[in-house]
CSV table of C-alpha atoms and ligand atoms in Angstrom, one decimal:
chain,number,residue,atom,x,y,z
U,1,UNK,CA,22.8,0.3,18.5
U,2,UNK,CA,20.5,3.1,17.5
U,3,UNK,CA,18.4,4.8,20.2
U,4,UNK,CA,14.7,5.3,19.8
U,5,UNK,CA,12.2,7.5,21.6
U,6,UNK,CA,8.5,7.6,21.2
U,7,UNK,CA,5.3,8.2,23.2
U,8,UNK,CA,3.4,5.0,23.8
U,9,UNK,CA,-0.1,5.3,25.3
U,10,UNK,CA,0.8,8.7,26.5
U,11,UNK,CA,4.1,7.8,28.2
U,12,UNK,CA,7.5,8.8,26.9
U,13,UNK,CA,9.7,5.8,26.4
U,14,UNK,CA,13.2,5.4,25.0
U,15,UNK,CA,15.7,2.6,24.5
U,16,UNK,CA,18.7,1.5,22.5
U,17,UNK,CA,17.5,-1.2,20.1
U,18,UNK,CA,19.0,-3.5,17.5
U,19,UNK,CA,18.1,-1.7,14.2
U,20,UNK,CA,16.1,-4.7,13.0
U,21,UNK,CA,13.7,-4.7,16.0
U,22,UNK,CA,10.2,-4.5,14.6
U,23,UNK,CA,7.8,-2.1,16.4
U,24,UNK,CA,5.7,-5.0,17.5
U,25,UNK,CA,8.7,-6.7,19.1
U,26,UNK,CA,9.6,-3.5,20.9
U,27,UNK,CA,6.1,-3.1,22.2
U,28,UNK,CA,5.8,-6.7,23.3
U,29,UNK,CA,9.3,-7.6,24.5
U,30,UNK,CA,10.8,-4.3,25.7
U,31,UNK,CA,7.6,-2.6,27.0
U,32,UNK,CA,5.7,-5.7,28.0
U,33,UNK,CA,2.6,-4.6,26.0
U,34,UNK,CA,1.6,-8.0,24.9
U,35,UNK,CA,-1.9,-7.0,23.8
U,36,UNK,CA,-0.6,-6.4,20.3
U,37,UNK,CA,-0.4,-9.8,18.7
U,38,UNK,CA,1.6,-11.4,15.9
U,39,UNK,CA,-0.6,-13.6,13.8
U,40,UNK,CA,1.3,-14.0,10.6
U,41,UNK,CA,4.4,-11.9,10.7
U,42,UNK,CA,4.0,-11.6,6.9
U,43,UNK,CA,1.9,-8.4,6.7
U,44,UNK,CA,-1.3,-10.1,6.0
U,45,UNK,CA,-3.5,-10.7,9.1
U,46,UNK,CA,-3.7,-7.3,10.9
U,47,UNK,CA,-3.4,-8.8,14.4
U,48,UNK,CA,-0.6,-6.4,15.0
U,49,UNK,CA,-2.4,-3.2,14.1
U,50,UNK,CA,-1.6,-0.2,16.3
U,51,UNK,CA,-2.0,3.5,15.7
U,52,UNK,CA,1.1,5.5,14.8
U,53,UNK,CA,0.5,9.3,14.8
U,54,UNK,CA,-3.2,8.5,14.6
U,55,UNK,CA,-3.1,6.1,11.7
U,56,UNK,CA,-3.6,2.3,11.7
U,57,UNK,CA,-0.5,0.5,10.7
U,58,UNK,CA,0.8,-3.1,10.8
U,59,UNK,CA,3.4,-3.0,13.6
U,60,UNK,CA,5.0,-6.2,12.2
U,61,UNK,CA,6.0,-4.3,9.1
U,62,UNK,CA,7.6,-1.3,10.7
U,63,UNK,CA,10.9,-1.0,12.4
U,64,UNK,CA,10.9,0.5,15.9
U,65,UNK,CA,13.4,3.1,14.7
U,66,UNK,CA,10.9,4.2,12.0
U,67,UNK,CA,8.5,5.3,14.8
U,68,UNK,CA,11.1,7.7,16.2
U,69,UNK,CA,9.3,10.7,17.7
U,70,UNK,CA,5.9,9.2,17.0
U,71,UNK,CA,2.8,8.8,19.2
U,72,UNK,CA,1.9,5.2,19.4
U,73,UNK,CA,-1.4,3.8,20.7
U,74,UNK,CA,-1.9,0.1,21.5
U,75,UNK,CA,-4.9,-1.8,22.7
U,76,UNK,CA,-3.7,-1.2,26.3
U,77,UNK,CA,-4.2,2.5,25.7
U,78,UNK,CA,-7.9,2.3,24.7
U,79,UNK,CA,-9.7,1.9,28.0
U,80,UNK,CA,-9.8,5.1,30.1
U,81,UNK,CA,-10.0,5.0,33.9
U,82,UNK,CA,-11.1,1.4,34.0
U,83,UNK,CA,-13.9,1.9,31.5
U,84,UNK,CA,-13.8,0.0,28.2
U,85,UNK,CA,-13.5,2.1,25.1
U,86,UNK,CA,-16.9,2.1,23.3
U,87,UNK,CA,-15.4,-0.1,20.5
U,88,UNK,CA,-14.3,-2.7,23.2
U,89,UNK,CA,-17.7,-2.5,24.8
U,90,UNK,CA,-19.4,-3.1,21.5
U,91,UNK,CA,-17.3,-6.2,20.7
U,92,UNK,CA,-18.2,-7.5,24.2
U,93,UNK,CA,-21.9,-6.7,23.8
U,94,UNK,CA,-22.2,-8.1,20.2
U,95,UNK,CA,-20.0,-11.1,20.8
U,96,UNK,CA,-17.5,-9.9,18.3
U,97,UNK,CA,-14.8,-12.3,19.5
U,98,UNK,CA,-14.3,-15.9,20.2
U,99,UNK,CA,-10.7,-16.8,20.8
U,100,UNK,CA,-9.8,-13.1,20.9
U,101,UNK,CA,-6.5,-13.4,19.0
U,102,UNK,CA,-7.5,-11.0,16.2
U,103,UNK,CA,-9.4,-8.7,18.5
U,104,UNK,CA,-6.7,-6.1,19.5
U,105,UNK,CA,-6.0,-5.6,15.8
U,106,UNK,CA,-9.7,-5.5,14.9
U,107,UNK,CA,-10.4,-2.8,17.6
U,108,UNK,CA,-7.5,-0.7,16.5
U,109,UNK,CA,-8.5,-1.0,12.8
U,110,UNK,CA,-12.1,-0.3,13.7
U,111,UNK,CA,-11.5,2.9,15.7
U,112,UNK,CA,-9.3,4.1,12.8
U,113,UNK,CA,-12.2,3.3,10.4
U,114,UNK,CA,-14.7,5.3,12.5
U,115,UNK,CA,-12.2,8.2,12.7
U,116,UNK,CA,-12.1,8.3,8.9
U,117,UNK,CA,-15.7,7.5,8.0
U,118,UNK,CA,-17.7,8.9,11.0
U,119,UNK,CA,-20.7,7.4,12.7
U,120,UNK,CA,-22.8,6.3,9.6
U,121,UNK,CA,-20.7,3.3,8.6
U,122,UNK,CA,-22.7,0.9,6.4
U,123,UNK,CA,-22.1,-2.8,6.3
U,124,UNK,CA,-20.4,-2.8,2.9
U,125,UNK,CA,-17.9,-0.1,4.0
U,126,UNK,CA,-17.1,-2.0,7.2
U,127,UNK,CA,-16.5,-5.2,5.3
U,128,UNK,CA,-14.3,-3.5,2.7
U,129,UNK,CA,-12.4,-1.7,5.3
U,130,UNK,CA,-11.7,-5.0,7.1
U,131,UNK,CA,-9.7,-6.4,4.2
U,132,UNK,CA,-6.5,-6.2,6.2
U,133,UNK,CA,-7.8,-8.0,9.3
U,134,UNK,CA,-8.3,-11.7,9.4
U,135,UNK,CA,-10.4,-13.6,11.9
U,136,UNK,CA,-10.3,-17.4,12.0
U,137,UNK,CA,-13.2,-17.8,14.5
U,138,UNK,CA,-16.2,-15.5,14.2
U,139,UNK,CA,-17.1,-15.4,10.5
U,140,UNK,CA,-17.0,-11.6,10.8
U,141,UNK,CA,-20.8,-11.1,11.2
U,142,UNK,CA,-20.6,-10.1,14.8
U,143,UNK,CA,-17.5,-8.0,14.3
U,144,UNK,CA,-19.3,-6.0,11.6
U,145,UNK,CA,-22.3,-5.6,13.9
U,146,UNK,CA,-20.0,-4.5,16.8
U,147,UNK,CA,-18.3,-1.9,14.6
U,148,UNK,CA,-21.5,-0.5,13.3
U,149,UNK,CA,-22.9,-0.2,16.8
U,150,UNK,CA,-19.7,1.4,18.2
U,151,UNK,CA,-19.6,3.9,15.4
U,152,UNK,CA,-23.0,5.1,16.4
U,153,UNK,CA,-22.0,5.2,20.1
U,154,UNK,CA,-18.8,7.1,19.3
U,155,UNK,CA,-20.5,9.6,16.9
S,1,UNK,CA,16.1,-10.5,9.2
S,2,UNK,CA,19.9,-10.1,9.0
S,3,UNK,CA,21.7,-7.3,10.7
S,4,UNK,CA,22.1,-3.9,9.0
S,5,UNK,CA,23.2,-0.4,9.8
S,6,UNK,CA,20.3,2.1,9.9
S,7,UNK,CA,20.5,5.6,8.6
S,8,UNK,CA,18.0,8.4,8.6
S,9,UNK,CA,19.2,11.2,6.3
S,10,UNK,CA,17.5,14.5,6.3
S,11,UNK,CA,17.8,15.2,2.6
S,12,UNK,CA,17.9,13.2,-0.7
S,13,UNK,CA,21.5,14.3,-1.3
S,14,UNK,CA,22.5,12.9,2.0
S,15,UNK,CA,20.7,9.7,1.1
S,16,UNK,CA,22.6,9.4,-2.1
S,17,UNK,CA,25.9,10.0,-0.4
S,18,UNK,CA,25.1,7.2,2.1
S,19,UNK,CA,24.1,4.9,-0.8
S,20,UNK,CA,27.4,5.5,-2.5
S,21,UNK,CA,29.5,4.8,0.6
S,22,UNK,CA,27.6,1.7,1.7
S,23,UNK,CA,28.7,-1.8,0.8
S,24,UNK,CA,25.2,-2.9,-0.3
S,25,UNK,CA,22.9,-0.1,0.7
S,26,UNK,CA,19.1,0.0,0.2
S,27,UNK,CA,16.6,2.7,0.4
S,28,UNK,CA,13.6,2.3,2.7
S,29,UNK,CA,10.4,4.1,2.1
S,30,UNK,CA,7.1,2.7,3.4
S,31,UNK,CA,8.9,-0.7,3.9
S,32,UNK,CA,5.8,-2.6,2.9
S,33,UNK,CA,7.7,-4.5,0.2
S,34,UNK,CA,11.2,-4.3,1.5
S,35,UNK,CA,10.7,-5.3,5.1
S,36,UNK,CA,8.7,-8.5,4.3
S,37,UNK,CA,11.5,-9.3,1.8
S,38,UNK,CA,14.2,-8.8,4.4
S,39,UNK,CA,12.2,-10.9,6.9
S,40,UNK,CA,12.2,-13.8,4.4
S,41,UNK,CA,16.0,-13.2,4.0
S,42,UNK,CA,15.5,-12.6,0.3
S,43,UNK,CA,17.2,-9.3,0.8
S,44,UNK,CA,20.0,-8.6,3.2
S,45,UNK,CA,21.3,-5.0,2.7
S,46,UNK,CA,24.4,-3.9,4.7
S,47,UNK,CA,22.8,-0.5,5.2
S,48,UNK,CA,19.2,0.6,5.3
S,49,UNK,CA,18.7,4.3,4.3
S,50,UNK,CA,15.3,5.4,5.6
S,51,UNK,CA,13.9,8.1,3.3
S,52,UNK,CA,11.1,8.9,5.9
S,53,UNK,CA,12.7,12.2,6.8
S,54,UNK,CA,14.1,13.1,3.3
S,55,UNK,CA,11.4,12.5,0.7
S,56,UNK,CA,8.8,15.1,-0.4
S,57,UNK,CA,5.2,14.2,0.4
S,58,UNK,CA,2.2,15.9,-0.9
S,59,UNK,CA,0.1,16.5,-4.1
S,60,UNK,CA,0.2,19.5,-6.4
S,61,UNK,CA,-2.2,20.1,-9.3
S,62,UNK,CA,-1.2,22.8,-11.7
S,63,UNK,CA,-0.4,23.4,-15.4
S,64,UNK,CA,-2.5,20.4,-16.4
S,65,UNK,CA,-0.5,18.0,-14.3
S,66,UNK,CA,-0.9,16.1,-11.0
S,67,UNK,CA,2.5,15.9,-9.3
S,68,UNK,CA,2.8,13.6,-6.4
S,69,UNK,CA,5.9,13.6,-4.0
S,70,UNK,CA,7.6,10.2,-4.0
S,71,UNK,CA,7.0,9.8,-0.2
S,72,UNK,CA,3.3,10.2,-0.4
S,73,UNK,CA,1.4,7.2,0.9
S,74,UNK,CA,-1.4,5.5,-1.0
S,75,UNK,CA,-4.1,6.6,1.5
S,76,UNK,CA,-3.3,10.3,0.9
S,77,UNK,CA,-3.6,9.9,-2.9
S,78,UNK,CA,-6.8,7.8,-2.5
S,79,UNK,CA,-8.5,10.5,-0.3
S,80,UNK,CA,-7.2,13.6,-2.0
S,81,UNK,CA,-10.0,15.8,-3.4
S,82,UNK,CA,-7.5,17.4,-5.8
S,83,UNK,CA,-6.6,14.0,-7.3
S,84,UNK,CA,-10.3,13.0,-7.3
S,85,UNK,CA,-11.2,16.2,-9.3
S,86,UNK,CA,-8.3,16.0,-11.8
S,87,UNK,CA,-7.9,12.3,-12.4
S,88,UNK,CA,-10.6,10.3,-10.5
S,89,UNK,CA,-9.2,7.0,-11.9
S,90,UNK,CA,-5.9,7.6,-10.1
S,91,UNK,CA,-7.6,8.2,-6.8
S,92,UNK,CA,-9.6,5.1,-7.3
S,93,UNK,CA,-6.5,3.1,-8.2
S,94,UNK,CA,-4.8,4.2,-5.0
S,95,UNK,CA,-7.9,3.2,-2.9
S,96,UNK,CA,-7.7,-0.3,-4.3
S,97,UNK,CA,-4.1,-1.0,-3.2
S,98,UNK,CA,-3.9,-3.7,-0.5
S,99,UNK,CA,-5.8,-2.7,2.7
S,100,UNK,CA,-6.2,0.4,4.8
S,101,UNK,CA,-3.1,-0.3,6.9
S,102,UNK,CA,-0.9,-1.0,3.8
S,103,UNK,CA,-2.2,2.3,2.3
S,104,UNK,CA,-1.1,4.2,5.4
S,105,UNK,CA,2.5,3.2,4.9
S,106,UNK,CA,3.2,2.2,1.3
S,107,UNK,CA,4.4,5.0,-1.0
S,108,UNK,CA,4.1,5.8,-4.7
S,109,UNK,CA,7.9,6.0,-5.0
S,110,UNK,CA,8.4,2.6,-3.4
S,111,UNK,CA,5.8,1.0,-5.5
S,112,UNK,CA,7.2,2.3,-8.8
S,113,UNK,CA,10.8,1.6,-7.9
S,114,UNK,CA,9.9,-1.9,-7.0
S,115,UNK,CA,7.9,-2.5,-10.3
S,116,UNK,CA,6.2,-5.6,-9.0
S,117,UNK,CA,4.5,-7.3,-12.1
S,118,UNK,CA,1.2,-7.2,-10.2
S,119,UNK,CA,1.4,-3.7,-8.7
S,120,UNK,CA,-1.2,-1.0,-9.5
S,121,UNK,CA,0.7,2.3,-9.9
S,122,UNK,CA,2.9,1.1,-12.8
S,123,UNK,CA,-0.4,0.8,-14.8
S,124,UNK,CA,-1.3,4.4,-14.0
S,125,UNK,CA,2.1,5.7,-14.9
S,126,UNK,CA,2.1,3.9,-18.3
S,127,UNK,CA,-1.6,4.4,-18.9
S,128,UNK,CA,-1.3,8.2,-18.4
S,129,UNK,CA,2.1,8.7,-19.9
S,130,UNK,CA,3.6,10.0,-16.6
S,131,UNK,CA,7.1,11.4,-16.0
S,132,UNK,CA,9.1,9.9,-13.2
S,133,UNK,CA,11.3,12.6,-11.7
S,134,UNK,CA,14.5,11.4,-10.0
S,135,UNK,CA,17.4,13.0,-8.2
S,136,UNK,CA,19.3,12.9,-11.5
S,137,UNK,CA,16.8,13.3,-14.4
S,138,UNK,CA,13.3,12.9,-15.7
S,139,UNK,CA,12.3,9.5,-17.2
S,140,UNK,CA,9.2,8.9,-19.3
S,141,UNK,CA,7.0,6.0,-18.1
S,142,UNK,CA,7.4,4.4,-21.5
S,143,UNK,CA,11.2,4.1,-20.8
S,144,UNK,CA,11.0,3.4,-17.1
S,145,UNK,CA,9.5,0.0,-16.6
S,146,UNK,CA,12.1,-2.2,-18.2
S,147,UNK,CA,11.2,-5.7,-16.9
S,148,UNK,CA,10.1,-7.9,-14.0
S,149,UNK,CA,11.1,-5.9,-10.8
S,150,UNK,CA,13.4,-3.9,-13.1
S,151,UNK,CA,13.4,-0.2,-13.9
S,152,UNK,CA,15.6,2.3,-15.7
S,153,UNK,CA,16.8,3.7,-12.3
S,154,UNK,CA,20.5,3.8,-11.8
S,155,UNK,CA,22.2,2.4,-8.7
S,156,UNK,CA,22.4,5.7,-6.8
S,157,UNK,CA,19.2,7.3,-8.1
S,158,UNK,CA,16.2,8.3,-6.0
S,159,UNK,CA,12.7,8.9,-7.3
S,160,UNK,CA,11.6,12.3,-6.0
S,161,UNK,CA,8.2,12.7,-7.6
S,162,UNK,CA,5.8,11.5,-10.3
S,163,UNK,CA,4.1,13.8,-12.7
S,164,UNK,CA,0.8,12.7,-14.3
S,165,UNK,CA,-0.6,14.8,-17.2
S,166,UNK,CA,-4.4,15.3,-16.7
S,167,UNK,CA,-6.2,13.3,-19.5
S,168,UNK,CA,-9.6,14.1,-21.0
S,169,UNK,CA,-10.9,10.7,-19.7
S,170,UNK,CA,-9.4,7.8,-17.8
S,171,UNK,CA,-10.5,4.6,-16.1
S,172,UNK,CA,-8.9,1.7,-14.1
S,173,UNK,CA,-10.4,-1.7,-13.6
S,174,UNK,CA,-8.7,-4.4,-11.6
S,175,UNK,CA,-9.5,-8.1,-10.9
S,176,UNK,CA,-7.8,-8.4,-7.5
S,177,UNK,CA,-6.2,-11.6,-6.4
S,178,UNK,CA,-8.7,-12.5,-3.6
S,179,UNK,CA,-5.9,-13.3,-1.1
S,180,UNK,CA,-3.2,-10.6,-1.7
S,181,UNK,CA,-5.4,-8.0,-3.4
S,182,UNK,CA,-2.5,-7.3,-5.9
S,183,UNK,CA,-3.8,-7.3,-9.5
S,184,UNK,CA,-4.4,-10.6,-11.2
S,185,UNK,CA,-5.0,-8.3,-14.1
S,186,UNK,CA,-5.5,-4.5,-14.0
S,187,UNK,CA,-6.1,-2.3,-17.0
S,188,UNK,CA,-5.7,1.5,-17.1
S,189,UNK,CA,-7.0,3.4,-20.1
S,190,UNK,CA,-6.9,7.1,-20.9
S,191,UNK,CA,-7.8,9.4,-23.7
S,192,UNK,CA,-5.8,12.6,-24.0
S,193,UNK,CA,-4.5,15.1,-26.6
S,194,UNK,CA,-1.4,12.9,-27.0
S,195,UNK,CA,-3.6,9.9,-27.9
S,196,UNK,CA,-5.1,6.7,-26.4
S,197,UNK,CA,-3.2,4.6,-23.8
S,198,UNK,CA,-4.1,1.1,-22.6
S,199,UNK,CA,-1.7,-0.2,-19.9
S,200,UNK,CA,-2.0,-3.7,-18.5
S,201,UNK,CA,-0.5,-4.9,-15.2
S,202,UNK,CA,-0.6,-8.3,-13.5
S,203,UNK,CA,-0.9,-10.2,-16.7
S,204,UNK,CA,2.7,-10.3,-17.9
S,205,UNK,CA,6.2,-10.2,-16.3
S,206,UNK,CA,6.0,-6.4,-16.6
S,207,UNK,CA,3.4,-3.7,-17.2
S,208,UNK,CA,2.8,-3.2,-20.9
S,209,UNK,CA,0.8,-1.2,-23.4
S,210,UNK,CA,-1.9,-3.0,-25.4
S,211,UNK,CA,-1.3,-1.6,-28.9
S,212,UNK,CA,-4.2,-3.4,-30.7
S,213,UNK,CA,-6.7,-2.0,-28.2
S,214,UNK,CA,-5.2,1.5,-28.4
S,215,UNK,CA,-5.6,1.4,-32.2
S,216,UNK,CA,-9.2,0.2,-31.9
S,217,UNK,CA,-10.0,3.0,-29.4
S,218,UNK,CA,-8.3,5.7,-31.4
S,219,UNK,CA,-11.3,6.3,-33.7
S,220,UNK,CA,-14.1,5.3,-31.3
S,221,UNK,CA,-13.4,5.6,-27.5
S,222,UNK,CA,-16.1,3.1,-26.4
S,223,UNK,CA,-15.9,-0.4,-25.0
S,224,UNK,CA,-17.8,-1.8,-28.0
S,225,UNK,CA,-14.7,-0.8,-30.1
S,226,UNK,CA,-12.5,-3.4,-28.3
S,227,UNK,CA,-15.1,-6.1,-28.0
S,228,UNK,CA,-13.5,-8.1,-30.7
S,229,UNK,CA,-9.8,-7.4,-29.8
S,230,UNK,CA,-8.2,-10.3,-28.1
S,231,UNK,CA,-5.0,-10.5,-26.0
S,232,UNK,CA,-2.5,-13.2,-27.0
S,233,UNK,CA,-1.6,-15.4,-24.0
S,234,UNK,CA,1.9,-16.5,-25.2
S,235,UNK,CA,3.9,-14.1,-23.0
S,236,UNK,CA,1.5,-13.9,-20.0
S,237,UNK,CA,2.0,-15.3,-16.5
S,238,UNK,CA,0.7,-18.6,-15.5
S,239,UNK,CA,0.7,-19.6,-11.8
S,240,UNK,CA,-1.5,-21.2,-9.2
S,241,UNK,CA,-3.8,-18.2,-9.2
S,242,UNK,CA,-4.6,-18.1,-12.9
S,243,UNK,CA,-3.5,-19.6,-16.2
S,244,UNK,CA,-2.1,-17.4,-19.0
S,245,UNK,CA,-5.3,-18.1,-21.0
S,246,UNK,CA,-7.5,-16.9,-18.1
S,247,UNK,CA,-5.4,-13.8,-17.7
S,248,UNK,CA,-5.6,-13.0,-21.4
S,249,UNK,CA,-9.4,-13.3,-21.1
S,250,UNK,CA,-9.3,-10.9,-18.1
S,251,UNK,CA,-7.3,-8.3,-20.0
S,252,UNK,CA,-10.3,-7.9,-22.4
S,253,UNK,CA,-12.9,-7.8,-19.6
S,254,UNK,CA,-10.9,-5.3,-17.5
S,255,UNK,CA,-10.1,-3.1,-20.5
S,256,UNK,CA,-13.8,-2.9,-21.5
S,257,UNK,CA,-14.8,-2.1,-17.9
S,258,UNK,CA,-12.1,0.6,-17.7
S,259,UNK,CA,-13.3,2.2,-20.9
S,260,UNK,CA,-16.9,2.1,-19.6
S,261,UNK,CA,-15.8,3.8,-16.4
S,262,UNK,CA,-13.9,6.4,-18.3
S,263,UNK,CA,-16.9,7.2,-20.5
S,264,UNK,CA,-19.6,6.7,-18.0
N,1,FAD,C1,-0.5,-7.0,2.5
N,1,FAD,C2,0.0,-6.2,1.3
N,1,FAD,C3,-0.8,-6.0,0.2
N,1,FAD,C4,-0.4,-5.2,-0.8
N,1,FAD,N1,-1.3,-5.1,-1.9
N,1,FAD,C5,-0.9,-4.3,-3.0
N,1,FAD,C6,-1.7,-4.1,-4.1
N,1,FAD,O1,-2.9,-4.5,-4.1
N,1,FAD,N2,-1.3,-3.4,-5.1
N,1,FAD,C7,0.0,-2.8,-5.1
N,1,FAD,O2,0.3,-2.1,-6.1
N,1,FAD,N3,0.8,-3.0,-4.1
N,1,FAD,C8,0.4,-3.7,-3.0
N,1,FAD,N4,1.3,-3.9,-1.9
N,1,FAD,C9,2.6,-3.2,-2.0
N,1,FAD,C10,2.6,-1.9,-1.4
N,1,FAD,O3,1.9,-1.0,-2.2
N,1,FAD,C11,4.0,-1.4,-1.1
N,1,FAD,O4,3.9,-0.4,-0.2
N,1,FAD,C12,4.7,-0.8,-2.3
N,1,FAD,O5,4.8,-1.7,-3.4
N,1,FAD,C13,6.2,-0.4,-2.0
N,1,FAD,O6,6.2,0.9,-1.4
N,1,FAD,P1,7.0,1.1,-0.1
N,1,FAD,O7,6.9,2.6,0.1
N,1,FAD,O8,6.4,0.3,1.0
N,1,FAD,O9,8.5,0.8,-0.5
N,1,FAD,P2,9.6,0.0,0.2
N,1,FAD,O10,9.2,-1.4,0.6
N,1,FAD,O11,10.2,0.8,1.3
N,1,FAD,O12,10.7,-0.1,-0.9
N,1,FAD,C14,10.5,-0.9,-2.1
N,1,FAD,C15,11.6,-0.8,-3.0
N,1,FAD,O13,11.7,0.4,-3.6
N,1,FAD,C16,12.9,1.1,-3.3
N,1,FAD,N5,12.6,2.5,-3.1
N,1,FAD,C17,11.6,3.0,-2.3
N,1,FAD,N6,11.5,4.3,-2.4
N,1,FAD,C18,12.3,4.7,-3.4
N,1,FAD,C19,12.6,6.0,-4.0
N,1,FAD,N7,11.9,7.1,-3.7
N,1,FAD,N8,13.5,6.0,-5.0
N,1,FAD,C20,14.1,4.9,-5.4
N,1,FAD,N9,13.9,3.7,-4.9
N,1,FAD,C21,13.0,3.6,-3.9
N,1,FAD,C22,13.5,0.4,-2.1
N,1,FAD,O14,14.9,0.5,-2.1
N,1,FAD,C23,13.0,-1.0,-2.3
N,1,FAD,O15,13.8,-1.7,-3.2
N,1,FAD,C24,0.9,-4.6,-0.8
N,1,FAD,C25,1.7,-4.8,0.3
N,1,FAD,C26,1.3,-5.6,1.3
N,1,FAD,C27,2.2,-5.8,2.5
N,2,FES,S1,1.3,-10.1,12.3
N,2,FES,FE1,1.3,-8.1,11.3
N,2,FES,S2,-0.1,-8.4,9.7
N,2,FES,FE2,-0.1,-10.4,10.7
N,3,FES,S1,-11.8,-14.3,17.5
N,3,FES,FE1,-10.4,-15.9,17.1
N,3,FES,S2,-9.3,-15.1,15.4
N,3,FES,FE2,-10.9,-13.7,15.6
């Protein structure tokens, strides 16, 4: 079995894994980080989005061994010292979630979006940028509001 | 997904040696086509050869050409100011592939090697008269895309870069499938010293050049020049997303929009 080492939420981790282990399976089953969700497993829904070396990727469409040496951030790595990340706070404040299943992927996609576009995110940009994240509950309106508000707070 | 042996070669030569010695080896680039296919058990390679550490990434603009390393992800092409200055339609095309997360992983080499009938990059290659540079040779786009999911690549051949000549004008217009965002129909047009090119993706089993439109645009590079040119629907795809007749109609609409973009 190949061995893999990476940094997850700031901690060094390593393991011997079956080569076909997906990054999301490694995070959830080996590391117990079950905040990252699997919605579709067919690369469509974005529930599994994490950051690998600072970029949002679908962890259901990446082998764990492909993240060798990478820095991975999951939803568990967003809050600092018990304080919610501004994006998490904005989703809470603006009612950007109902069942919450899509939320970890939404938060990781949204923080990546703000990192690339800065604080002046307009609604059209946010909606276009959310093409890879599906929500079956909210109808997106409050997600869009939450991201716009968080972008301002983070800027 | 079935079991496989994973390799991570440091060079393209090593990757080719691994391909040759494997029972049924496959190259892995961004994995955004291959891994979903393996999950569905439609592919079950004995060996997976990860090009992540071996392929060139990056963009070079010189001598009238934009050269893109095969391992360059779509997001890097979409946001490159060099590409935006030289061939804005190419940057725009890359920005319309899938979604942000797909663009962070999928590569130009993988997209072209796969030659999905609805993929975007094949239209840019054919529409600009690109040269596909491989570990063994250089292949003109006109000779590269040979059929549905089929290319001129040999068994142990690796794409290393793609070279696009900078045209005078170019445009790309795509009608995305609303669910997958692949092209229902996409048309890339360009006007350059070598002539006019109109390349159509999504409509047929393989990307193709629309000769009637090229001829009509030769004397007058304006959308009005192709207003009366129709696309025959005989060889086009028909599926739950769109009939051949509808796709044929879209070829005309997308071509006119692409020309307007190129001249606008
Ligand atoms: C949700 C989703 C939406 C998408 N939407 C679009 C879209 O709108 N438009 C579009 O064009 N595409 C779309 N794609 C496909 C995406 O662009 C893929 O990333 C791309 O087609 C394949 O590139 P890859 O680097 O991921 O290749 P891989 O999946 O790693 O490989 C694909 C094939 O190419 C071979 N290969 C890879 N690199 C090389 C090389 N250098 N030399 C020789 N052979 C090689 C592999 O062996 C394999 O057979 C989408 C994908 C997903 C998951
Ligand atoms: S679980 Fe990865 S995209 Fe849906
Ligand atoms: S809140 Fe339920 S899927 Fe988005």
